[in-house]
PDB file of C-alpha atoms in Angstrom:
ATOM      1  CA  LEU G   1       4.641  -9.788   0.395  1.00 92.00           C
ATOM      2  CA  VAL G   2       2.007  -7.122   0.820  1.00 97.00           C
ATOM      3  CA  SER G   3       2.588  -3.893  -1.094  1.00 97.00           C
ATOM      4  CA  THR G   4       2.553  -0.399   0.372  1.00 98.00           C
ATOM      5  CA  PRO G   5      -1.109   0.595   0.704  1.00 98.00           C
ATOM      6  CA  ASP G   6      -2.663   3.625  -0.945  1.00 98.00           C
ATOM      7  CA  ILE G   7      -5.080   5.776   1.035  1.00 97.00           C
ATOM      8  CA  SER G   8      -7.917   7.875  -0.364  1.00 95.00           C
ATOM      9  CA  PHE G   9     -11.289   9.171   0.731  1.00 92.00           C
ATOM     10  CA  THR G  10     -14.542  10.606  -0.474  1.00 92.00           C
ATOM     11  CA  VAL G  11     -17.110  12.554   1.530  1.00 91.00           C
ATOM     12  CA  VAL G  12     -20.772  11.681   1.880  1.00 93.00           C
ATOM     13  CA  LYS G  13     -23.374  14.095   3.270  1.00 90.00           C
ATOM     14  CA  LYS G  14     -25.664  12.338   5.754  1.00 88.00           C
ATOM     15  CA  ASP G  15     -27.838  15.397   6.455  1.00 87.00           C
ATOM     16  CA  ASP G  16     -27.431  19.194   6.668  1.00 81.00           C
ATOM     17  CA  HIS G  17     -24.875  19.025   9.478  1.00 83.00           C
ATOM     18  CA  ASN G  18     -23.355  15.551   9.363  1.00 90.00           C
ATOM     19  CA  TYR G  19     -20.759  14.185   6.966  1.00 91.00           C
ATOM     20  CA  LEU G  20     -18.906  10.906   6.639  1.00 93.00           C
ATOM     21  CA  ALA G  21     -15.512  10.283   5.093  1.00 93.00           C
ATOM     22  CA  ILE G  22     -15.390   6.965   3.265  1.00 96.00           C
ATOM     23  CA  ILE G  23     -11.718   6.020   3.559  1.00 96.00           C
ATOM     24  CA  THR G  24     -10.238   3.326   1.329  1.00 98.00           C
ATOM     25  CA  CYS G  25      -6.987   1.509   2.052  1.00 98.00           C
ATOM     26  CA  GLN G  26      -5.718  -0.576  -0.865  1.00 98.00           C
ATOM     27  CA  SER G  27      -2.677  -2.733  -1.619  1.00 98.00           C
ATOM     28  CA  GLU G  28      -1.973  -3.849  -5.183  1.00 97.00           C
ATOM     29  CA  ARG G  29      -0.489  -7.187  -4.196  1.00 97.00           C
ATOM     30  CA  GLY G  30       0.030  -9.547  -1.292  1.00 96.00           C
ATOM     31  CA  ASP G  31      -1.213 -12.887  -0.021  1.00 96.00           C
ATOM     32  CA  LEU G  32      -4.681 -12.829   1.535  1.00 97.00           C
ATOM     33  CA  PRO G  33      -6.122 -12.229   4.052  1.00 98.00           C
ATOM     34  CA  ILE G  34      -4.825  -8.744   4.775  1.00 98.00           C
ATOM     35  CA  THR G  35      -5.501  -6.796   7.954  1.00 98.00           C
ATOM     36  CA  PHE G  36      -5.905  -3.098   7.184  1.00 98.00           C
ATOM     37  CA  SER G  37      -5.621  -0.671  10.090  1.00 98.00           C
ATOM     38  CA  LEU G  38      -6.519   3.008   9.959  1.00 98.00           C
ATOM     39  CA  TYR G  39      -4.588   5.454  12.124  1.00 97.00           C
ATOM     40  CA  LYS G  40      -5.405   9.079  12.846  1.00 94.00           C
ATOM     41  CA  SER G  41      -2.402  11.025  14.118  1.00 89.00           C
ATOM     42  CA  LYS G  42      -0.758   7.762  15.348  1.00 87.00           C
ATOM     43  CA  GLU G  43      -3.920   6.560  17.170  1.00 95.00           C
ATOM     44  CA  LEU G  44      -5.570   3.370  15.915  1.00 97.00           C
ATOM     45  CA  ILE G  45      -9.142   4.145  14.834  1.00 96.00           C
ATOM     46  CA  VAL G  46     -10.289   0.850  13.337  1.00 97.00           C
ATOM     47  CA  ASN G  47      -9.015  -2.273  11.648  1.00 97.00           C
ATOM     48  CA  ALA G  48     -10.467  -5.045   9.498  1.00 98.00           C
ATOM     49  CA  THR G  49      -9.167  -8.358   8.195  1.00 98.00           C
ATOM     50  CA  VAL G  50     -10.426  -8.933   4.660  1.00 98.00           C
ATOM     51  CA  SER G  51     -10.027 -11.465   1.868  1.00 98.00           C
ATOM     52  CA  GLU G  52      -9.523  -8.647  -0.626  1.00 97.00           C
ATOM     53  CA  ARG G  53      -6.749  -6.186  -1.267  1.00 98.00           C
ATOM     54  CA  HIS G  54      -8.763  -3.216  -0.026  1.00 98.00           C
ATOM     55  CA  ALA G  55     -10.851  -2.171   2.947  1.00 98.00           C
ATOM     56  CA  THR G  56     -13.246   0.718   3.409  1.00 98.00           C
ATOM     57  CA  PHE G  57     -13.842   2.575   6.661  1.00 98.00           C
ATOM     58  CA  LYS G  58     -16.447   5.213   7.567  1.00 95.00           C
ATOM     59  CA  VAL G  59     -15.272   8.066   9.778  1.00 92.00           C
ATOM     60  CA  PRO G  60     -17.242  11.147  10.889  1.00 91.00           C
ATOM     61  CA  ALA G  61     -15.967  14.281   9.153  1.00 90.00           C
ATOM     62  CA  VAL G  62     -16.123  18.008   9.887  1.00 85.00           C
ATOM     63  CA  LEU G  63     -16.041  20.515   7.037  1.00 82.00           C
ATOM     64  CA  ASP G  64     -13.433  23.298   6.899  1.00 82.00           C
ATOM     65  CA  GLN G  65     -11.390  21.866   9.737  1.00 81.00           C
ATOM     66  CA  HIS G  66      -8.031  20.100   9.699  1.00 82.00           C
ATOM     67  CA  SER G  67      -8.776  16.928  11.673  1.00 85.00           C
ATOM     68  CA  GLY G  68      -5.310  15.435  11.845  1.00 90.00           C
ATOM     69  CA  TRP G  69      -3.452  13.021   9.604  1.00 95.00           C
ATOM     70  CA  LEU G  70      -4.560   9.570   8.403  1.00 96.00           C
ATOM     71  CA  GLN G  71      -2.449   6.539   7.594  1.00 98.00           C
ATOM     72  CA  CYS G  72      -3.262   2.972   6.534  1.00 98.00           C
ATOM     73  CA  GLN G  73      -1.349  -0.091   7.616  1.00 98.00           C
ATOM     74  CA  ALA G  74      -1.473  -3.369   5.654  1.00 98.00           C
ATOM     75  CA  ASN G  75      -0.414  -6.604   7.367  1.00 98.00           C
ATOM     76  CA  ASN G  76      -0.720 -10.073   5.854  1.00 97.00           C
ATOM     77  CA  GLY G  77       1.341 -11.914   8.460  1.00 96.00           C
ATOM     78  CA  GLN G  78       4.426 -11.884   6.245  1.00 95.00           C
ATOM     79  CA  GLN G  79       5.053  -8.164   6.085  1.00 95.00           C
ATOM     80  CA  VAL G  80       3.689  -4.866   7.433  1.00 97.00           C
ATOM     81  CA  GLU G  81       3.566  -1.795   5.181  1.00 98.00           C
ATOM     82  CA  TYR G  82       2.332   1.754   5.784  1.00 98.00           C
ATOM     83  CA  SER G  83       0.787   4.317   3.464  1.00 98.00           C
ATOM     84  CA  ARG G  84       1.940   7.898   3.355  1.00 97.00           C
ATOM     85  CA  TRP G  85       0.388  10.247   5.910  1.00 96.00           C
ATOM     86  CA  PHE G  86      -2.669  11.929   4.401  1.00 92.00           C
ATOM     87  CA  PRO G  87      -4.118  15.245   5.672  1.00 91.00           C
ATOM     88  CA  PHE G  88      -7.686  14.727   6.883  1.00 89.00           C
ATOM     89  CA  GLU G  89      -9.132  18.063   5.809  1.00 86.00           C
ATOM     90  CA  ILE G  90     -12.403  18.576   3.972  1.00 80.00           C
ATOM     91  CA  GLY G  91     -13.307  21.891   2.406  1.00 74.00           C
ATOM     92  CA  ARG G  92     -16.741  22.989   1.298  1.00 68.00           C
TER      93      ARG G  92
END
């Protein structure tokens, strides 16, 4: 069975006014492949089926603005698990 995924992100500066959040969804165990889906405030943003226990997504980010809540879903066909909701807010 797939384990509950963890969600984390880092921010990358593309230029003076554009930033990207590199969001990682990761499960510690589970049969492969795993489909990871990224939700923002209950809306599906992107998903990827991978032969690893993690997936990385790039999402545009705005500094000093609360941009909703993020959640990862992990599905390996045997079980579906969700991460905790994570505030998508990036300070300077």
